[in-house]
CSV table of C-alpha atoms and ligand atoms in Angstrom, one decimal:
chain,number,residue,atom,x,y,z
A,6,UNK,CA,-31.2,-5.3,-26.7
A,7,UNK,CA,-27.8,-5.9,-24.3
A,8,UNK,CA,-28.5,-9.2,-22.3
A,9,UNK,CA,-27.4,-8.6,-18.4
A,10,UNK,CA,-25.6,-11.3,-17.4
A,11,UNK,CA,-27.3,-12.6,-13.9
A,12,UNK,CA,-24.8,-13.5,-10.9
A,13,UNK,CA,-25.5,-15.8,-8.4
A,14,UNK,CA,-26.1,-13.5,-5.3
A,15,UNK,CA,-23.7,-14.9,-2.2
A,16,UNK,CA,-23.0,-14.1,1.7
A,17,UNK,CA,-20.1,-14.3,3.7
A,18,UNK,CA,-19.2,-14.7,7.5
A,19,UNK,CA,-16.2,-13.2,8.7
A,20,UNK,CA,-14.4,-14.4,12.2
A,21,UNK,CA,-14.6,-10.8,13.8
A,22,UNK,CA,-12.0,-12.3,16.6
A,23,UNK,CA,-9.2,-13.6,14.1
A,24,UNK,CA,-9.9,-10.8,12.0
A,25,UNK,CA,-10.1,-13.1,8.7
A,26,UNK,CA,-12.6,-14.7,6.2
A,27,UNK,CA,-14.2,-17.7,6.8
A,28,UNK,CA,-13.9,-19.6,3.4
A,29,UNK,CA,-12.0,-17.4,1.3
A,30,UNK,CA,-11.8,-18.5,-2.5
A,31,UNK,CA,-7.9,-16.7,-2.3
A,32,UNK,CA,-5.7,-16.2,0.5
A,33,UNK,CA,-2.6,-14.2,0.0
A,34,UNK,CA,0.6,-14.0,2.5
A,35,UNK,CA,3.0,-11.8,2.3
A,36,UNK,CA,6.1,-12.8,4.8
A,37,UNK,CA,8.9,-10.4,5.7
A,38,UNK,CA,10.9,-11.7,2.6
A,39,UNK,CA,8.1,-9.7,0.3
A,40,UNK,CA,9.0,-6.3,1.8
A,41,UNK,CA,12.4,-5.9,0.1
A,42,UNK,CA,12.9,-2.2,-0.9
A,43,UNK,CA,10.2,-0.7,0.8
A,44,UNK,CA,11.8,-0.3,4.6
A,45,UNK,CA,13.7,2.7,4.9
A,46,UNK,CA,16.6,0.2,6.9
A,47,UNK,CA,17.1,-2.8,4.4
A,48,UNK,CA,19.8,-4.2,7.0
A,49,UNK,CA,17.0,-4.2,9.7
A,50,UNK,CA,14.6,-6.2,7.4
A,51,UNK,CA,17.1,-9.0,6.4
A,52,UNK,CA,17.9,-9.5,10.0
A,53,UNK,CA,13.8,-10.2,10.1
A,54,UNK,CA,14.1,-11.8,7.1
A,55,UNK,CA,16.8,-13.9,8.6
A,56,UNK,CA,15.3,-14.4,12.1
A,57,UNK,CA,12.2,-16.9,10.5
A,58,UNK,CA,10.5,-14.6,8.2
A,59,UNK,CA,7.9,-13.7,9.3
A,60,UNK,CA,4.4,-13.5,8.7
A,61,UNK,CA,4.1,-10.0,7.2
A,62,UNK,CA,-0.2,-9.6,6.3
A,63,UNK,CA,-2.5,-11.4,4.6
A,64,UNK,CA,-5.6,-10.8,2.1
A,65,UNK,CA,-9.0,-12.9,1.9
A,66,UNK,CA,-11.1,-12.5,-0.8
A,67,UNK,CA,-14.1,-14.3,-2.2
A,68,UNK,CA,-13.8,-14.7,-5.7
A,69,UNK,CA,-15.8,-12.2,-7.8
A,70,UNK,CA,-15.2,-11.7,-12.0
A,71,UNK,CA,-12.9,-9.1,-12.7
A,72,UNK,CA,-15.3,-7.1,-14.6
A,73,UNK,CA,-16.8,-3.8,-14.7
A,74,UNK,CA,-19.5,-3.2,-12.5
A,75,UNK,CA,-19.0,-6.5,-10.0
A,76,UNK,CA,-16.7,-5.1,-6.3
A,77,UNK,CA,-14.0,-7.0,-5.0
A,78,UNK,CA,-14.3,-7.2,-1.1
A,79,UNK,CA,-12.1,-9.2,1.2
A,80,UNK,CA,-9.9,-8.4,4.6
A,81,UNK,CA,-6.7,-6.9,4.9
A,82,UNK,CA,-4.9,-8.6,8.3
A,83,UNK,CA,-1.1,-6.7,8.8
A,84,UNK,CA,0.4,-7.8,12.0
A,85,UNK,CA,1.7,-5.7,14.1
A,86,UNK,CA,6.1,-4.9,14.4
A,87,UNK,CA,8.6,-2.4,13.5
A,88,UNK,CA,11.4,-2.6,11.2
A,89,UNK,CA,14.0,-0.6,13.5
A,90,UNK,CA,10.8,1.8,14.2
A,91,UNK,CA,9.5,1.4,11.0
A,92,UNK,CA,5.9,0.5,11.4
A,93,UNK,CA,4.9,-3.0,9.5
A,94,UNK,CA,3.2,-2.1,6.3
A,95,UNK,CA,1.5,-3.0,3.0
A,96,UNK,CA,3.2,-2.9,0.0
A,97,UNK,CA,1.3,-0.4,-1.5
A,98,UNK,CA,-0.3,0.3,-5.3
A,99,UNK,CA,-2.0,2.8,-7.1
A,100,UNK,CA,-4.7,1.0,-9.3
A,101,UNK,CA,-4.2,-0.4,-12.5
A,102,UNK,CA,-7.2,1.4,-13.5
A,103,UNK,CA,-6.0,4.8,-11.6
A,104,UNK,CA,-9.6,6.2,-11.7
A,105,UNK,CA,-10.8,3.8,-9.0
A,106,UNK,CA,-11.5,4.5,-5.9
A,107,UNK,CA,-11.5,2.1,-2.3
A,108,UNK,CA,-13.1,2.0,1.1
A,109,UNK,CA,-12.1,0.6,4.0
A,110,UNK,CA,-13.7,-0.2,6.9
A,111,UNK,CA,-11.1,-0.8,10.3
A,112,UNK,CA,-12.5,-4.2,12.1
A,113,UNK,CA,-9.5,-4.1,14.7
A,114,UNK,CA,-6.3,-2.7,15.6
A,115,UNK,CA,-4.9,0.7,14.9
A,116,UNK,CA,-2.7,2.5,12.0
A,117,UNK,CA,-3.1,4.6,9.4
A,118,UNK,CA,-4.0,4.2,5.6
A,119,UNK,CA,-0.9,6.2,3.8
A,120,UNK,CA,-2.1,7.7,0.8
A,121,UNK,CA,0.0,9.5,-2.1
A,122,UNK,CA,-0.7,11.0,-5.6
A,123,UNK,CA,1.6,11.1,-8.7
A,124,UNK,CA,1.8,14.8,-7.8
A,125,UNK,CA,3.6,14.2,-4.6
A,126,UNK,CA,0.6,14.7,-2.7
A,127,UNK,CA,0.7,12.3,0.3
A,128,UNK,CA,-2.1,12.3,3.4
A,129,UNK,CA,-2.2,9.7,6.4
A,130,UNK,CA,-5.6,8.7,7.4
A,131,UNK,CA,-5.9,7.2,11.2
A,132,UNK,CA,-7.7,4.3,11.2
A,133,UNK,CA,-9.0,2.2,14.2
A,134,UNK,CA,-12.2,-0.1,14.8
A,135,UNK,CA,-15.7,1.7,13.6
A,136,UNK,CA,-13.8,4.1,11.2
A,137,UNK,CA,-14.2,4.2,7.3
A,138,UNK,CA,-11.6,5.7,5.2
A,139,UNK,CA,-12.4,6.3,1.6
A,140,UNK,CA,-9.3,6.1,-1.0
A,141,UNK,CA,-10.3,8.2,-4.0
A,142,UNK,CA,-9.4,7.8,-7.3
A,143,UNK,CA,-6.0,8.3,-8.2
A,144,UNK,CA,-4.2,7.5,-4.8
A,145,UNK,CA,-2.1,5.0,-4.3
A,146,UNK,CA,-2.7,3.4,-0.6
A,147,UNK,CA,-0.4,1.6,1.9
A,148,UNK,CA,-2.1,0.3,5.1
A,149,UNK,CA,0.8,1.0,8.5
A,150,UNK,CA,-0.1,-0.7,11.7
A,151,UNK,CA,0.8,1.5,14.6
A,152,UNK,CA,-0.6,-0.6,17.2
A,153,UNK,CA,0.2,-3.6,18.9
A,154,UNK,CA,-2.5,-6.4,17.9
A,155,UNK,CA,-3.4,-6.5,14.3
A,156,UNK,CA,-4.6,-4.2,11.6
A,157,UNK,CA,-7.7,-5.9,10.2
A,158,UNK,CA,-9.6,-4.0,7.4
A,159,UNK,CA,-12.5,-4.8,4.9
A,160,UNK,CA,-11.8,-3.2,1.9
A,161,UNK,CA,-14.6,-3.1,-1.2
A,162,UNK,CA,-13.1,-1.9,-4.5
A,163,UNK,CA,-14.5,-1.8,-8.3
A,164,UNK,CA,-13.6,-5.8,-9.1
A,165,UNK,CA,-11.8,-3.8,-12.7
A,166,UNK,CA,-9.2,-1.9,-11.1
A,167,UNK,CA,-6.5,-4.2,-10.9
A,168,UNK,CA,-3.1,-3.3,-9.0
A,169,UNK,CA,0.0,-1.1,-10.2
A,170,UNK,CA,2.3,-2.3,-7.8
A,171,UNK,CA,5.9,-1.0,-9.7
A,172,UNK,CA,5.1,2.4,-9.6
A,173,UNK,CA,5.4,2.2,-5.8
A,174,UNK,CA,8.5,0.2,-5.6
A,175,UNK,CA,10.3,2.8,-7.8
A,176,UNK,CA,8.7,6.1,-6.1
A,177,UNK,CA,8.0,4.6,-2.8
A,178,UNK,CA,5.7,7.2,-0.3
A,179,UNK,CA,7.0,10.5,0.7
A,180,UNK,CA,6.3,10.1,4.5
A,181,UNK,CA,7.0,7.3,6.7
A,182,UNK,CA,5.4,5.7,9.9
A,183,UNK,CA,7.5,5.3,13.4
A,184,UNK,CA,7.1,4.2,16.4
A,185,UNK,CA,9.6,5.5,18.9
A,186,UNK,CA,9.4,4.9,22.4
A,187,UNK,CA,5.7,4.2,22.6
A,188,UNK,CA,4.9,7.4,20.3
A,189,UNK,CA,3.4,7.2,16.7
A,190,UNK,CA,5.8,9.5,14.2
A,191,UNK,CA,5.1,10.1,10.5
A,192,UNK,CA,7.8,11.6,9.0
B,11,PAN,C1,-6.3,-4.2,-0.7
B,11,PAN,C2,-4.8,-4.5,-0.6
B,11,PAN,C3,-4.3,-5.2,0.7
B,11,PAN,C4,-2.8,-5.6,0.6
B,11,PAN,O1,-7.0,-5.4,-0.9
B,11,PAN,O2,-4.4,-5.2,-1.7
B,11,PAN,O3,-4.5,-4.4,1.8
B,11,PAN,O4,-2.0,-4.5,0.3
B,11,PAN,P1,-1.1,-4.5,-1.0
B,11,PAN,O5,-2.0,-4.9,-2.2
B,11,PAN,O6,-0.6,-3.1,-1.1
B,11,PAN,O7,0.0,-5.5,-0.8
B,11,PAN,C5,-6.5,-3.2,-1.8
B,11,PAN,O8,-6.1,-2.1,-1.7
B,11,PAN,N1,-6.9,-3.7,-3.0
B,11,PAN,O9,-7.1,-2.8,-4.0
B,12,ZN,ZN1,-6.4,-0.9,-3.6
């Protein structure tokens, strides 16, 4: 008979007014510097780049084994900024394993979770405090902050699915989030 292997069951607190993790096992920043090639104005982002870098978004996760069955949770924090309009965003992947899906859960702030398939297919999901968005499987995902505090999402996804992050730095998304004079544009 297949012997289950037993995980020690664990809680977390999360700071709901920072918007972050308390205790994460990994922390991940991502400055301005990280964002090459995905701005639509590269010249705008090196002038950011060369103004201090700065602080771009950040994960917090709690460690969990990479294996099938076990979730991955942690919080997404993207400040909020344009780069000439450009709304600040995440990188963006499609899972390594593209048959896994994601939700996220909006904690504070406002934006939009950008979603594209191989097919072309892209849909822009608002997001703001008390709203759930589900990624299905096969869409890539880019979280956009449109507002002017930070974007702070939990996200829970299958702890398997790794990240396909080259896929979107050669494709990049087929629509684009602006804000121009005070108004949200997705283009
Ligand atoms: C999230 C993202 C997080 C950062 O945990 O990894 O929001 O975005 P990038 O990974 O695109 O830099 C997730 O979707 N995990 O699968
Ligand atoms: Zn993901």
């Amino acid at each position: 008979m297949e012997k289950h292997s037993i995980y020690e069951p664990f809680g977390v607190d999360l700071d709901l007014v920072q918007g972050i993790l308390r205790e994460p096992d990994n922390h991940l920043i991502r400055k301005a510097s990280s964002m090459k090639g995905h701005y639509a104005d590269a010249k705008a982002l090196d002038d950011l780049i060369h103004q201090g870098d700065p602080l771009h978004y950040e994960v917090f996760e709690k460690e969990v084994p990479q294996a099938y069955g076990h979730l991955m949770f942690g919080i997404s924090k993207l400040q909020p900024g344009t780069v000439n309009g450009e709304c600040f965003m995440t990188k963006g992947h499609y899972h390594a394993i593209p048959e896994t899906a994601e939700v996220y859960l909006c904690l504070c702030g406002k934006g939009y979770m950008l979603m594209k398939t191989t097919e072309g297919e892209c849909r822009a999901e608002y997001m703001e405090r008390g709203r759930i968005v589900y990624v299905p499987p096969y869409w890539a995902h880019r979280s956009v902050n449109v507002g002017s505090e930070p974007l702070t999402t939990l996200f829970i996804y299958p702890a398997d699915a790794g990240h396909n992050y080259g896929d979107i730095e050669q494709e990049g998304f087929p629509k684009r989030i602006y804000l121009r004079h005070g108004k949200v544009e997705i283009v």
